[in-house]
Backbone as a chain_set.jsonl record, in Angstrom:
{"seq": "MTTKEEFTKYLTSTEKYAPSTIYTYGQSIELISQDISNNLEIGFKSLFNITDVNILQDYFHRLYLIPAVMEMEETQRKRKNNAFKRYIEFCGTIDTNNFNVNQPDLKDIFESRTEGGQKIVISLVAERDSSLRASAIKIHGTTCFGCNFNFKSKYGEIGEGFIEIHHVKPLSSFLNSKVVDPYTDLIPLCSNCHRIVHRKKDYVLSLIELKEIINNPN", "coords": {"N": [[5.939, 13.515, -1.358], [8.814, 12.232, 0.451], [12.162, 11.922, 1.977], [14.671, 9.516, 2.66], [16.718, 10.81, 4.171], [15.435, 13.029, 5.134], [13.605, 11.773, 7.009], [15.561, 10.672, 8.813], [16.69, 12.805, 9.721], [14.729, 13.838, 11.15], [14.261, 11.944, 13.156], [16.805, 12.353, 14.45], [16.426, 14.945, 15.408], [14.64, 14.534, 17.492], [16.058, 13.522, 19.542], [15.979, 11.116, 20.8], [16.979, 8.738, 19.824], [19.729, 6.698, 19.45], [22.559, 7.075, 17.252], [23.155, 4.798, 15.849], [20.637, 3.523, 15.897], [19.129, 5.247, 14.494], [20.128, 5.002, 11.863], [19.674, 2.512, 11.312], [16.695, 2.429, 11.348], [16.354, 4.206, 9.17], [17.361, 2.711, 6.97], [15.63, 0.459, 7.242], [13.017, 1.341, 6.262], [13.292, 1.179, 3.531], [13.625, -1.582, 3.307], [11.227, -2.32, 4.3], [9.538, -1.365, 2.324], [10.302, -3.279, 0.275], [9.206, -5.462, 1.444], [6.482, -5.001, 1.226], [6.051, -4.939, -1.358], [6.618, -7.606, -2.0], [4.66, -8.955, -0.721], [2.106, -7.64, -0.627], [1.729, -5.681, -2.79], [2.631, -6.002, -5.796], [5.334, -4.73, -7.345], [5.472, -2.488, -6.047], [7.064, 0.674, -5.071], [8.405, 2.591, -3.087], [8.102, 3.475, 0.409], [8.771, 6.159, 0.984], [7.6, 7.479, -0.863], [5.178, 8.145, -0.075], [3.134, 10.034, 2.191], [0.882, 10.323, 3.312], [-0.831, 9.689, 6.139], [-3.021, 8.086, 6.61], [-3.038, 6.388, 4.562], [-0.525, 5.083, 4.933], [-0.943, 3.871, 7.518], [-2.812, 2.079, 6.704], [-1.352, 0.255, 5.102], [0.49, -0.573, 6.987], [-1.169, -2.108, 8.793], [-2.246, -4.132, 7.27], [0.203, -5.392, 6.401], [1.362, -6.355, 8.678], [-0.482, -8.24, 9.463], [0.104, -10.459, 8.239], [1.083, -13.754, 8.709], [3.697, -14.793, 8.127], [5.396, -12.568, 7.802], [5.106, -11.411, 10.164], [6.204, -13.455, 11.891], [8.894, -13.322, 11.001], [9.463, -10.856, 12.003], [9.437, -11.089, 14.678], [11.638, -12.656, 15.226], [13.566, -10.663, 14.59], [13.242, -8.857, 16.563], [11.111, -7.004, 16.115], [12.115, -4.939, 14.6], [11.776, -3.697, 11.973], [9.006, -3.174, 12.261], [9.009, -1.342, 14.207], [10.263, 0.728, 13.122], [8.617, 1.472, 10.977], [6.414, 2.403, 12.468], [7.683, 4.666, 13.477], [8.103, 6.016, 11.114], [5.583, 6.705, 10.211], [4.715, 8.318, 12.364], [6.521, 10.471, 11.887], [5.551, 11.388, 9.51], [3.092, 12.259, 10.204], [3.848, 14.593, 11.47], [4.412, 16.394, 9.335], [3.988, 19.419, 7.817], [0.91, 20.001, 6.144], [0.534, 22.118, 4.639], [2.929, 22.771, 3.371], [3.887, 22.995, 0.554], [6.265, 22.872, -0.962], [7.74, 20.952, 0.282], [6.513, 18.372, 0.651], [4.188, 18.318, -0.755], [2.635, 17.747, -3.825], [2.891, 19.933, -6.798], [0.073, 21.274, -8.656], [0.54, 20.516, -11.187], [1.875, 18.18, -10.933], [0.152, 16.322, -10.046], [-0.612, 14.516, -11.857], [0.74, 11.521, -13.155], [3.04, 11.132, -15.938], [4.188, 9.31, -18.853], [5.895, 7.944, -21.463], [5.138, 5.213, -23.783], [5.48, 2.986, -26.367], [4.957, 5.206, -28.197], [2.651, 6.308, -27.341], [1.161, 8.515, -24.893], [0.805, 7.995, -21.621], [-1.321, 8.759, -18.989], [-1.63, 8.767, -15.656], [-3.868, 9.111, -12.861], [-2.406, 9.767, -9.778], [-3.746, 10.642, -7.499], [-6.259, 9.496, -7.55], [-5.543, 6.846, -7.49], [-4.292, 6.407, -5.047], [-6.206, 7.45, -3.123], [-7.603, 7.35, -0.071], [-10.192, 7.662, 0.535], [-11.561, 6.453, -1.431], [-11.062, 3.699, -1.039], [-12.56, 3.56, 1.39], [-15.124, 4.066, 0.56], [-15.451, 1.919, -1.214], [-15.531, -0.286, 0.525], [-17.7, 0.295, 1.997], [-19.757, 0.133, 0.255], [-19.448, -2.472, -0.924], [-18.733, -4.253, 1.16], [-16.59, -6.355, 3.351], [-15.903, -8.959, 2.463], [-14.215, -11.27, 0.562], [-14.521, -11.19, -2.976], [-13.662, -13.081, -4.481], [-13.061, -15.769, -3.176], [-14.761, -15.778, -1.124], [-13.617, -15.17, 1.516], [-13.596, -14.08, 4.811], [-11.993, -11.803, 6.942], [-12.638, -11.088, 9.56], [-14.375, -13.005, 10.327], [-12.622, -15.336, 10.443], [-10.39, -14.415, 12.024], [-11.492, -13.052, 14.132], [-11.974, -10.074, 16.104], [-9.621, -8.662, 15.577], [-9.452, -8.947, 12.942], [-11.541, -7.304, 11.952], [-13.023, -5.266, 9.534], [-10.886, -5.45, 7.813], [-9.477, -5.838, 4.636], [-8.44, -6.154, 1.148], [-8.42, -3.793, -1.462], [-9.235, -4.039, -4.784], [-8.435, -2.65, -8.126], [-10.506, -3.071, -10.719], [-9.905, -2.726, -13.352], [-6.746, -1.971, -13.956], [-5.259, 1.263, -13.392], [-3.23, 2.082, -14.874], [-3.881, 0.938, -17.398], [-5.238, 2.888, -18.671], [-5.242, 5.306, -21.2], [-5.953, 8.018, -20.688], [-6.509, 10.258, -17.913], [-8.643, 8.813, -15.334], [-11.682, 8.975, -13.652], [-12.309, 7.239, -10.686], [-14.951, 4.853, -10.042], [-16.167, 3.835, -7.148], [-18.112, 1.973, -6.956], [-18.334, 0.498, -9.353], [-15.719, -0.001, -10.223], [-14.006, -0.863, -8.299], [-13.368, -3.839, -6.158], [-13.612, -5.754, -3.142], [-10.873, -7.936, -2.273], [-9.287, -10.829, -0.864], [-6.082, -11.123, 0.624], [-4.622, -13.239, -0.581], [-6.155, -13.761, -3.025], [-5.851, -11.425, -4.191], [-3.15, -11.297, -4.678], [-3.028, -13.405, -6.556], [-4.436, -12.567, -8.831], [-2.88, -10.586, -9.683], [-0.713, -12.026, -10.505], [0.668, -12.579, -12.921], [2.925, -10.772, -14.791], [2.292, -9.089, -16.96], [-0.479, -9.153, -17.257], [-3.792, -8.951, -15.932], [-6.011, -11.049, -13.906], [-9.36, -11.515, -14.502], [-12.313, -11.166, -12.442], [-14.004, -13.165, -13.003], [-12.335, -14.99, -14.127], [-10.671, -15.425, -11.983], [-12.476, -16.851, -10.154], [-13.042, -19.071, -11.731], [-10.523, -20.373, -11.628], [-10.461, -20.789, -8.912], [-12.571, -22.545, -8.551], [-11.997, -24.6, -10.218], [-9.237, -25.79, -9.821], [-7.395, -27.471, -11.13]], "CA": [[6.937, 12.344, -1.113], [9.883, 12.671, 1.337], [13.409, 11.088, 1.584], [15.306, 8.87, 3.973], [17.521, 11.894, 4.848], [14.457, 13.881, 5.86], [13.225, 10.903, 7.943], [16.526, 10.379, 9.709], [16.919, 14.174, 10.284], [13.575, 14.058, 12.161], [14.567, 11.032, 14.183], [17.854, 13.012, 15.114], [15.962, 16.024, 16.187], [13.856, 14.104, 18.616], [17.04, 13.354, 20.568], [15.44, 9.921, 21.429], [17.513, 7.553, 19.441], [21.2, 6.427, 19.087], [22.929, 7.116, 15.853], [22.954, 3.486, 15.136], [19.292, 3.122, 15.732], [18.552, 6.139, 13.423], [20.667, 4.568, 10.67], [18.815, 1.14, 11.088], [15.393, 2.836, 10.856], [16.288, 4.682, 7.773], [17.52, 1.409, 6.171], [14.454, -0.374, 7.327], [12.039, 1.713, 5.562], [13.625, 0.617, 2.289], [13.405, -3.012, 3.556], [9.662, -2.524, 4.507], [9.018, -1.096, 1.008], [10.372, -4.504, -0.444], [8.239, -6.398, 2.053], [5.218, -4.618, 0.668], [6.173, -5.342, -2.893], [6.714, -9.052, -2.045], [3.547, -9.64, 0.059], [0.859, -6.902, -0.789], [1.457, -4.916, -4.051], [3.577, -6.316, -6.671], [5.805, -3.474, -8.112], [5.489, -1.215, -5.036], [8.43, 1.217, -5.126], [8.909, 3.137, -1.887], [7.265, 4.26, 1.42], [9.182, 7.509, 0.948], [6.819, 8.204, -1.875], [3.889, 8.17, 0.642], [3.15, 10.788, 3.357], [-0.518, 10.344, 3.968], [-0.866, 8.823, 7.31], [-4.089, 7.089, 6.59], [-2.603, 5.236, 3.688], [0.501, 4.37, 5.572], [-1.496, 2.936, 8.466], [-3.462, 0.954, 5.961], [-0.284, -0.625, 4.721], [1.058, -1.179, 8.156], [-2.03, -3.123, 9.255], [-2.183, -5.206, 6.122], [1.546, -6.049, 6.16], [1.476, -7.091, 9.896], [-1.387, -9.213, 9.693], [0.58, -11.722, 7.391], [1.866, -14.583, 9.574], [5.156, -15.015, 7.649], [5.957, -11.293, 8.022], [5.067, -11.282, 11.85], [7.28, -14.503, 12.392], [10.233, -12.667, 10.824], [9.604, -9.546, 12.913], [9.68, -11.67, 16.105], [13.126, -12.86, 15.176], [14.345, -9.419, 14.423], [12.761, -7.935, 17.658], [10.24, -5.937, 15.589], [13.134, -3.683, 14.109], [11.124, -3.026, 10.897], [7.848, -2.784, 12.606], [9.1, -0.118, 14.973], [10.706, 1.749, 12.054], [7.527, 1.74, 10.254], [5.703, 3.24, 13.314], [8.363, 5.995, 13.592], [7.895, 6.802, 9.889], [4.177, 7.207, 10.21], [4.86, 9.318, 13.355], [7.144, 11.403, 11.102], [4.649, 11.98, 8.372], [1.987, 13.09, 10.857], [4.342, 16.002, 11.825], [4.589, 17.124, 8.24], [2.918, 20.438, 7.659], [0.331, 19.741, 4.936], [0.461, 23.348, 3.743], [4.168, 23.157, 2.926], [3.798, 22.296, -0.783], [7.536, 22.969, -1.355], [8.445, 19.764, 0.759], [5.86, 17.166, 0.71], [2.825, 18.201, -1.485], [2.873, 18.041, -5.385], [2.113, 20.972, -7.431], [-1.021, 20.741, -9.515], [1.085, 19.851, -12.442], [2.523, 16.865, -10.526], [-0.847, 15.426, -9.66], [-0.722, 13.327, -12.87], [2.195, 10.894, -13.627], [3.068, 10.997, -17.315], [5.343, 8.689, -19.271], [5.675, 7.571, -22.835], [5.221, 3.967, -24.101], [4.972, 2.789, -27.616], [4.415, 6.394, -28.891], [1.435, 6.808, -26.703], [1.411, 9.147, -23.698], [-0.102, 7.458, -20.591], [-1.507, 9.709, -17.876], [-2.334, 8.104, -14.529], [-4.162, 9.893, -11.771], [-2.033, 9.276, -8.72], [-4.702, 10.982, -6.502], [-7.288, 8.495, -7.576], [-4.931, 5.468, -7.203], [-3.883, 6.368, -3.598], [-7.129, 8.168, -2.336], [-8.047, 6.496, 1.01], [-11.597, 7.704, 0.699], [-12.169, 5.532, -2.333], [-11.183, 2.457, -0.278], [-13.699, 3.479, 2.412], [-16.351, 3.931, -0.275], [-15.566, 0.479, -1.767], [-15.938, -1.124, 1.572], [-19.028, 0.686, 2.33], [-20.52, -0.485, -0.94], [-19.215, -3.95, -1.185], [-18.424, -4.946, 2.473], [-15.208, -6.873, 3.55], [-15.808, -10.36, 2.159], [-13.483, -11.392, -0.582], [-15.335, -11.379, -3.985], [-13.2, -14.32, -5.167], [-13.198, -16.99, -2.37], [-15.639, -15.414, 0.089], [-12.932, -15.31, 2.828], [-13.74, -12.91, 5.571], [-10.94, -11.675, 8.064], [-13.207, -11.032, 10.87], [-14.897, -14.496, 10.616], [-11.445, -16.102, 10.556], [-9.429, -13.939, 13.003], [-12.163, -12.321, 15.192], [-12.164, -8.672, 16.25], [-8.547, -8.071, 15.033], [-9.759, -8.738, 11.372], [-12.728, -6.562, 11.511], [-12.806, -4.057, 8.53], [-9.618, -5.603, 6.988], [-9.684, -6.42, 3.334], [-7.669, -5.454, 0.14], [-9.333, -3.302, -2.483], [-8.646, -4.314, -6.189], [-9.107, -2.015, -9.248], [-10.982, -4.079, -11.601], [-9.164, -2.382, -14.48], [-5.69, -1.234, -13.562], [-5.213, 2.648, -13.762], [-2.163, 2.143, -15.899], [-4.236, 0.661, -18.639], [-6.046, 4.029, -19.398], [-4.636, 6.444, -21.95], [-6.156, 9.21, -20.094], [-6.986, 10.008, -16.436], [-9.908, 8.336, -15.194], [-12.437, 9.037, -12.348], [-12.681, 5.828, -10.377], [-16.191, 4.773, -9.418], [-15.921, 2.598, -6.26], [-19.281, 0.704, -7.2], [-17.993, -0.59, -10.516], [-14.216, -0.094, -10.497], [-13.146, -1.38, -7.142], [-13.843, -4.845, -5.498], [-12.914, -6.353, -2.164], [-10.315, -9.362, -2.269], [-8.281, -11.101, 0.357], [-4.678, -11.101, 0.127], [-4.226, -14.341, -1.528], [-6.741, -13.743, -4.333], [-5.418, -10.127, -4.819], [-1.879, -11.515, -5.308], [-3.107, -14.068, -7.65], [-4.897, -11.778, -9.945], [-1.66, -9.812, -10.306], [0.358, -12.898, -10.466], [1.36, -12.392, -14.093], [3.489, -9.467, -14.905], [1.49, -8.234, -17.868], [-1.922, -9.606, -17.308], [-4.487, -9.02, -14.483], [-7.147, -11.864, -14.019], [-10.729, -10.92, -14.116], [-13.173, -11.8, -11.441], [-14.556, -14.538, -13.588], [-11.23, -16.035, -14.25], [-10.321, -15.938, -10.761], [-13.437, -17.648, -9.591], [-12.835, -20.399, -12.4], [-9.276, -20.972, -11.115], [-10.782, -21.26, -7.444], [-13.503, -23.523, -8.562], [-11.386, -25.689, -11.017], [-7.805, -25.451, -9.67], [-6.717, -28.453, -11.939]], "C": [[7.909, 12.936, -0.191], [11.161, 11.877, 0.918], [13.779, 10.534, 2.906], [16.028, 10.063, 4.766], [16.616, 12.63, 5.652], [14.012, 13.06, 7.061], [14.298, 10.903, 8.963], [16.928, 11.728, 10.384], [15.928, 14.391, 11.404], [13.901, 13.125, 13.344], [15.798, 11.681, 15.109], [17.442, 14.238, 16.036], [15.102, 15.658, 17.459], [14.841, 13.71, 19.814], [16.516, 12.0, 21.459], [16.265, 8.654, 21.183], [19.12, 7.617, 19.188], [21.372, 6.599, 17.617], [22.695, 5.754, 15.068], [21.63, 3.027, 14.887], [18.595, 4.075, 14.589], [19.064, 5.544, 12.063], [19.753, 3.353, 10.297], [17.45, 1.478, 10.712], [15.339, 3.376, 9.494], [16.502, 3.737, 6.728], [16.217, 0.546, 6.152], [13.285, 0.102, 6.589], [12.096, 1.208, 4.055], [13.333, -0.838, 2.273], [11.782, -3.223, 3.523], [9.066, -2.438, 3.02], [9.174, -2.47, 0.235], [9.422, -5.437, 0.091], [6.861, -6.256, 1.429], [5.061, -5.069, -0.681], [5.985, -6.838, -3.022], [5.348, -9.692, -1.53], [2.135, -8.954, -0.225], [0.674, -6.382, -2.22], [2.677, -5.157, -4.821], [4.167, -4.99, -7.535], [6.041, -2.198, -7.254], [6.858, -0.642, -4.887], [8.916, 1.666, -3.691], [8.027, 3.814, -0.91], [7.609, 5.803, 1.306], [8.328, 8.135, -0.158], [5.314, 8.618, -1.346], [4.077, 9.14, 1.94], [1.849, 10.934, 4.01], [-0.566, 9.273, 4.933], [-1.806, 7.668, 7.257], [-3.695, 5.938, 5.666], [-1.421, 4.476, 4.249], [0.093, 3.522, 6.606], [-2.116, 1.754, 7.806], [-2.432, -0.184, 5.622], [0.359, -1.333, 5.773], [0.144, -2.227, 8.618], [-2.036, -4.315, 8.46], [-0.891, -6.042, 6.25], [1.6, -6.92, 7.575], [0.418, -7.915, 10.342], [-1.038, -10.572, 8.873], [1.478, -12.47, 8.42], [3.382, -14.693, 9.211], [5.909, -13.796, 8.016], [6.104, -11.102, 9.546], [6.137, -12.237, 12.447], [8.643, -13.872, 12.181], [10.532, -11.587, 11.786], [9.868, -10.024, 14.296], [11.214, -11.878, 16.112], [13.975, -11.67, 15.102], [13.975, -8.474, 15.404], [11.99, -6.753, 17.102], [11.063, -4.72, 15.136], [12.209, -2.885, 13.128], [9.784, -2.561, 11.401], [7.802, -1.525, 13.328], [9.507, 0.888, 14.119], [9.576, 2.272, 11.404], [6.65, 2.819, 11.077], [6.384, 4.63, 13.342], [8.166, 6.911, 12.269], [6.548, 7.365, 9.758], [4.1, 8.356, 11.213], [5.425, 10.661, 12.526], [6.209, 12.08, 10.203], [3.55, 12.723, 9.01], [2.674, 14.299, 11.465], [4.488, 16.905, 10.646], [3.403, 18.189, 8.123], [2.278, 20.389, 6.242], [0.139, 21.0, 4.004], [1.85, 23.568, 3.119], [4.307, 22.435, 1.471], [5.297, 22.057, -1.224], [8.307, 21.35, -0.979], [7.778, 18.457, 0.564], [4.501, 17.053, -0.195], [3.222, 18.562, -3.093], [2.229, 19.354, -5.66], [1.08, 20.43, -8.221], [-0.494, 20.024, -10.728], [1.697, 18.498, -12.305], [1.393, 15.833, -10.157], [-0.977, 14.192, -10.647], [0.782, 12.812, -13.274], [2.097, 10.75, -15.099], [4.31, 10.28, -17.761], [4.872, 8.249, -20.748], [6.012, 6.09, -23.168], [4.694, 3.706, -25.557], [4.45, 3.848, -28.303], [3.15, 6.857, -28.41], [1.709, 7.395, -25.21], [0.384, 8.652, -22.588], [0.001, 8.349, -19.475], [-2.205, 8.878, -16.863], [-2.435, 8.931, -13.365], [-3.587, 9.177, -10.465], [-2.93, 9.467, -7.524], [-5.709, 9.833, -6.531], [-6.734, 7.127, -7.251], [-4.777, 5.338, -5.698], [-5.153, 6.923, -2.623], [-7.724, 7.144, -1.479], [-9.671, 6.423, 0.944], [-12.241, 6.69, -0.34], [-12.143, 4.063, -1.807], [-12.235, 2.463, 0.586], [-14.967, 3.35, 1.601], [-16.484, 2.511, -0.676], [-16.108, -0.416, -0.627], [-17.292, -0.838, 2.134], [-20.081, 0.17, 1.376], [-20.619, -2.022, -0.978], [-18.983, -4.902, 0.101], [-16.953, -5.499, 2.361], [-14.985, -8.331, 3.299], [-15.196, -10.565, 0.796], [-14.538, -11.745, -1.855], [-14.92, -12.754, -4.695], [-13.372, -15.501, -4.451], [-14.058, -16.845, -1.365], [-14.972, -15.483, 1.507], [-13.243, -13.952, 3.46], [-12.813, -12.775, 6.86], [-11.534, -11.778, 9.352], [-13.858, -12.486, 11.309], [-13.828, -15.365, 11.118], [-10.651, -15.696, 11.737], [-10.117, -13.194, 14.217], [-12.12, -10.776, 15.131], [-10.808, -8.094, 15.485], [-8.693, -7.895, 13.464], [-10.804, -7.936, 10.866], [-12.304, -5.32, 10.666], [-11.504, -4.292, 7.623], [-9.974, -6.31, 5.796], [-8.821, -5.501, 2.215], [-8.601, -4.972, -1.011], [-8.595, -3.363, -3.905], [-9.156, -3.358, -7.207], [-9.178, -3.018, -10.291], [-10.329, -3.903, -12.949], [-8.053, -1.454, -14.059], [-5.643, 0.197, -14.122], [-4.252, 2.835, -14.937], [-2.569, 1.638, -17.234], [-5.008, 1.766, -19.501], [-5.02, 5.094, -20.021], [-4.69, 7.84, -21.394], [-6.592, 9.149, -18.58], [-8.407, 9.637, -16.342], [-10.372, 8.532, -13.763], [-12.821, 7.705, -11.996], [-13.998, 5.904, -9.59], [-15.987, 3.533, -8.561], [-17.059, 1.556, -6.443], [-18.887, -0.118, -8.295], [-16.652, -0.677, -10.674], [-13.474, -0.76, -9.508], [-13.886, -2.674, -6.67], [-12.983, -5.246, -4.269], [-12.145, -7.772, -2.47], [-9.391, -9.532, -1.354], [-6.954, -11.156, -0.238], [-4.222, -12.077, -0.67], [-4.76, -14.248, -2.722], [-6.21, -12.442, -4.942], [-3.991, -10.438, -5.418], [-1.904, -12.443, -6.555], [-3.69, -13.417, -8.951], [-3.949, -10.924, -10.642], [-0.441, -10.668, -10.433], [1.357, -12.871, -11.786], [1.602, -11.049, -14.218], [2.577, -8.607, -15.814], [0.018, -8.356, -18.078], [-2.58, -9.58, -15.918], [-5.707, -9.889, -14.715], [-8.281, -11.026, -13.761], [-11.294, -11.628, -12.981], [-13.5, -13.119, -11.832], [-13.536, -15.5, -13.651], [-10.71, -16.488, -13.012], [-11.123, -16.882, -10.136], [-13.246, -19.131, -10.348], [-11.61, -21.131, -11.858], [-9.774, -21.614, -9.747], [-11.686, -22.516, -7.476], [-12.994, -24.844, -9.308], [-9.875, -25.514, -11.009], [-7.012, -26.27, -10.551], [-7.053, -28.151, -13.355]], "O": [[7.855, 14.155, -0.027], [11.282, 11.301, -0.163], [13.358, 10.922, 3.995], [15.848, 10.175, 5.979], [16.928, 12.892, 6.814], [14.034, 13.635, 8.149], [13.908, 11.162, 10.101], [17.447, 11.734, 11.5], [16.211, 15.012, 12.428], [13.796, 13.575, 14.485], [15.782, 11.549, 16.333], [17.954, 14.499, 17.125], [14.923, 16.484, 18.354], [14.399, 13.6, 20.958], [16.675, 11.938, 22.678], [16.332, 7.716, 21.976], [19.631, 8.638, 18.727], [20.473, 6.315, 16.825], [22.185, 5.641, 13.953], [21.352, 2.298, 13.935], [17.653, 3.684, 13.9], [18.282, 5.651, 11.118], [19.199, 3.222, 9.205], [16.968, 0.859, 9.763], [14.426, 3.081, 8.723], [15.918, 3.867, 5.653], [15.823, 0.004, 5.12], [12.485, -0.772, 6.253], [11.077, 0.875, 3.45], [12.811, -1.322, 1.269], [11.201, -4.091, 2.872], [8.269, -3.265, 2.577], [8.21, -2.825, -0.445], [8.823, -6.192, -0.675], [6.174, -7.237, 1.146], [4.001, -5.542, -1.09], [5.334, -7.329, -3.944], [4.994, -10.814, -1.894], [1.104, -9.611, -0.079], [-0.38, -6.592, -2.821], [3.71, -4.556, -4.526], [3.442, -4.35, -8.298], [6.616, -1.168, -7.606], [7.785, -1.397, -4.594], [9.849, 1.041, -3.186], [7.241, 4.673, -1.309], [6.725, 6.629, 1.536], [8.405, 9.354, -0.315], [4.48, 9.244, -1.999], [5.076, 9.023, 2.651], [1.688, 11.546, 5.066], [-0.373, 8.097, 4.625], [-1.561, 6.547, 7.703], [-3.951, 4.759, 5.911], [-1.344, 3.266, 4.032], [0.668, 2.438, 6.711], [-1.99, 0.61, 8.242], [-2.667, -1.371, 5.846], [0.758, -2.489, 5.633], [0.668, -3.314, 8.86], [-1.842, -5.424, 8.959], [-0.937, -7.271, 6.206], [1.876, -8.118, 7.52], [0.373, -8.293, 11.513], [-1.767, -11.565, 8.865], [2.463, -11.93, 8.924], [4.213, -14.67, 10.119], [7.022, -13.933, 8.525], [7.139, -10.677, 10.06], [6.865, -11.875, 13.372], [9.472, -13.884, 13.091], [11.637, -11.417, 12.3], [10.536, -9.31, 15.044], [11.937, -11.313, 16.932], [15.111, -11.728, 15.575], [14.305, -7.3, 15.23], [12.179, -5.623, 17.552], [10.639, -3.58, 15.326], [11.891, -1.711, 13.32], [9.4, -1.485, 10.942], [6.876, -0.721, 13.218], [9.087, 2.017, 14.373], [9.504, 3.49, 11.243], [6.238, 3.865, 10.574], [5.704, 5.651, 13.239], [8.087, 8.14, 12.262], [6.394, 8.459, 9.214], [3.428, 9.339, 10.903], [4.818, 11.732, 12.544], [6.132, 13.309, 10.19], [3.082, 13.722, 8.465], [1.904, 15.076, 12.029], [4.677, 18.105, 10.847], [2.206, 17.947, 8.279], [2.951, 20.681, 5.254], [-0.311, 20.942, 2.86], [1.969, 24.525, 2.353], [4.846, 21.332, 1.38], [5.53, 21.025, -1.852], [9.13, 20.751, -1.672], [8.47, 17.468, 0.32], [3.862, 16.013, -0.35], [3.965, 19.477, -3.45], [1.298, 19.836, -5.016], [1.095, 19.232, -8.504], [-1.06, 19.039, -11.201], [1.996, 17.779, -13.258], [1.662, 14.644, -9.986], [-1.373, 13.081, -10.294], [1.732, 13.518, -13.614], [1.067, 10.241, -15.539], [5.385, 10.517, -17.211], [3.697, 8.219, -21.114], [7.136, 5.698, -22.854], [3.605, 4.155, -25.913], [3.497, 3.612, -29.047], [2.565, 7.758, -29.012], [2.422, 6.768, -24.427], [-0.809, 8.931, -22.708], [1.077, 8.712, -19.0], [-3.268, 8.324, -17.143], [-1.445, 9.439, -12.838], [-4.131, 8.152, -10.051], [-2.941, 8.633, -6.619], [-5.95, 9.253, -5.472], [-7.489, 6.296, -6.746], [-5.088, 4.293, -5.127], [-5.035, 6.803, -1.403], [-8.293, 6.168, -1.967], [-10.326, 5.417, 1.216], [-13.33, 6.166, -0.106], [-13.059, 3.287, -2.079], [-12.918, 1.44, 0.644], [-15.828, 2.549, 1.966], [-17.552, 1.926, -0.496], [-17.036, -1.2, -0.829], [-17.936, -1.721, 2.7], [-21.191, -0.179, 1.776], [-21.665, -2.668, -1.049], [-19.047, -6.129, 0.033], [-16.209, -5.167, 1.438], [-14.035, -8.92, 3.815], [-15.739, -9.972, -0.136], [-15.376, -12.619, -1.636], [-15.712, -13.417, -5.365], [-13.883, -16.411, -5.104], [-14.18, -17.815, -0.617], [-15.614, -15.79, 2.512], [-13.184, -12.891, 2.839], [-12.907, -13.616, 7.754], [-11.02, -12.486, 10.218], [-13.816, -12.952, 12.448], [-14.021, -16.082, 12.1], [-10.224, -16.59, 12.468], [-9.452, -12.776, 15.165], [-12.244, -10.258, 14.021], [-10.945, -7.079, 14.8], [-8.204, -6.964, 12.825], [-11.04, -7.803, 9.665], [-11.433, -4.52, 11.009], [-11.126, -3.443, 6.816], [-10.703, -7.3, 5.854], [-8.581, -4.31, 2.409], [-9.473, -5.721, -1.452], [-7.517, -2.805, -4.108], [-10.378, -3.206, -7.201], [-8.231, -3.686, -10.705], [-10.202, -4.896, -13.666], [-8.307, -0.275, -13.816], [-5.976, 0.35, -15.297], [-4.469, 3.641, -15.842], [-1.811, 1.807, -18.188], [-5.335, 1.638, -20.681], [-4.122, 5.621, -19.364], [-3.8, 8.68, -21.527], [-6.988, 8.095, -18.082], [-9.26, 10.058, -17.124], [-9.634, 8.311, -12.803], [-13.522, 7.02, -12.74], [-14.212, 6.733, -8.706], [-15.707, 2.428, -9.026], [-16.902, 0.387, -6.091], [-19.057, -1.336, -8.249], [-16.327, -1.61, -11.408], [-12.367, -1.225, -9.78], [-15.11, -2.614, -6.783], [-11.761, -5.104, -4.32], [-12.825, -8.702, -2.904], [-8.683, -8.599, -0.974], [-6.758, -11.225, -1.451], [-3.377, -11.776, -1.513], [-4.04, -14.595, -3.658], [-6.129, -12.371, -6.168], [-3.649, -9.939, -6.489], [-1.057, -12.366, -7.444], [-3.336, -13.83, -10.055], [-4.042, -10.564, -11.815], [0.691, -10.186, -10.469], [2.567, -13.092, -11.723], [0.786, -10.191, -13.881], [2.16, -7.516, -15.427], [-0.6, -7.743, -18.948], [-2.054, -10.077, -14.922], [-6.457, -9.573, -15.639], [-8.28, -10.049, -13.011], [-10.756, -12.66, -12.581], [-13.309, -14.096, -11.107], [-13.712, -16.67, -13.312], [-10.336, -17.647, -12.836], [-10.546, -17.791, -9.539], [-13.285, -20.183, -9.711], [-11.64, -22.344, -11.651], [-9.538, -22.793, -9.482], [-11.611, -23.395, -6.617], [-13.466, -25.956, -9.072], [-9.279, -25.146, -12.021], [-5.886, -25.839, -10.799], [-6.596, -28.85, -14.26]]}, "num_chains": 1, "name": "protein.A"}
């Protein structure tokens, strides 16, 4: 993970940006994080928690395929879009061997917290591993399992390879760390279906329930 201060320090060091632009870009990353929470992943906290360029690029492409987001960006002269690009650029400069700054110690690979007297351990590596997403797409393809929507069929070349990957059973529901099997634990869902299965705060719809809603909306 990194911080807004480290990001703005990087922007300052490049000597390309005015102080007002640097300040705006730093603030924009927090606003983009909220956009991701509102449009892609409910409960998303902060882009500053992620420095993996592949994961960041995935979020970037998914976010800016959403018409309403892009419409807002046009009115704001793509301020947040440009800030996101600069943040990805910044993360690309981070020395992956510098464990003290941006890489977790082994003891930090698992996030632990206590709820109801039980200790919940969630593997952050499994949750964010971009190779799992690639494996899931290779196995299942890029057509939504819920409504059969395919981005390439609808949008042409720009939509090729685009799809969201859903954990059939959220990692947070496991009391111990879990090895994720992309064949059985992950499925492709379009943006709409993915948001619907997570629509309720404390309950994730199953694929069967999702399809029942699609086929019988009333």
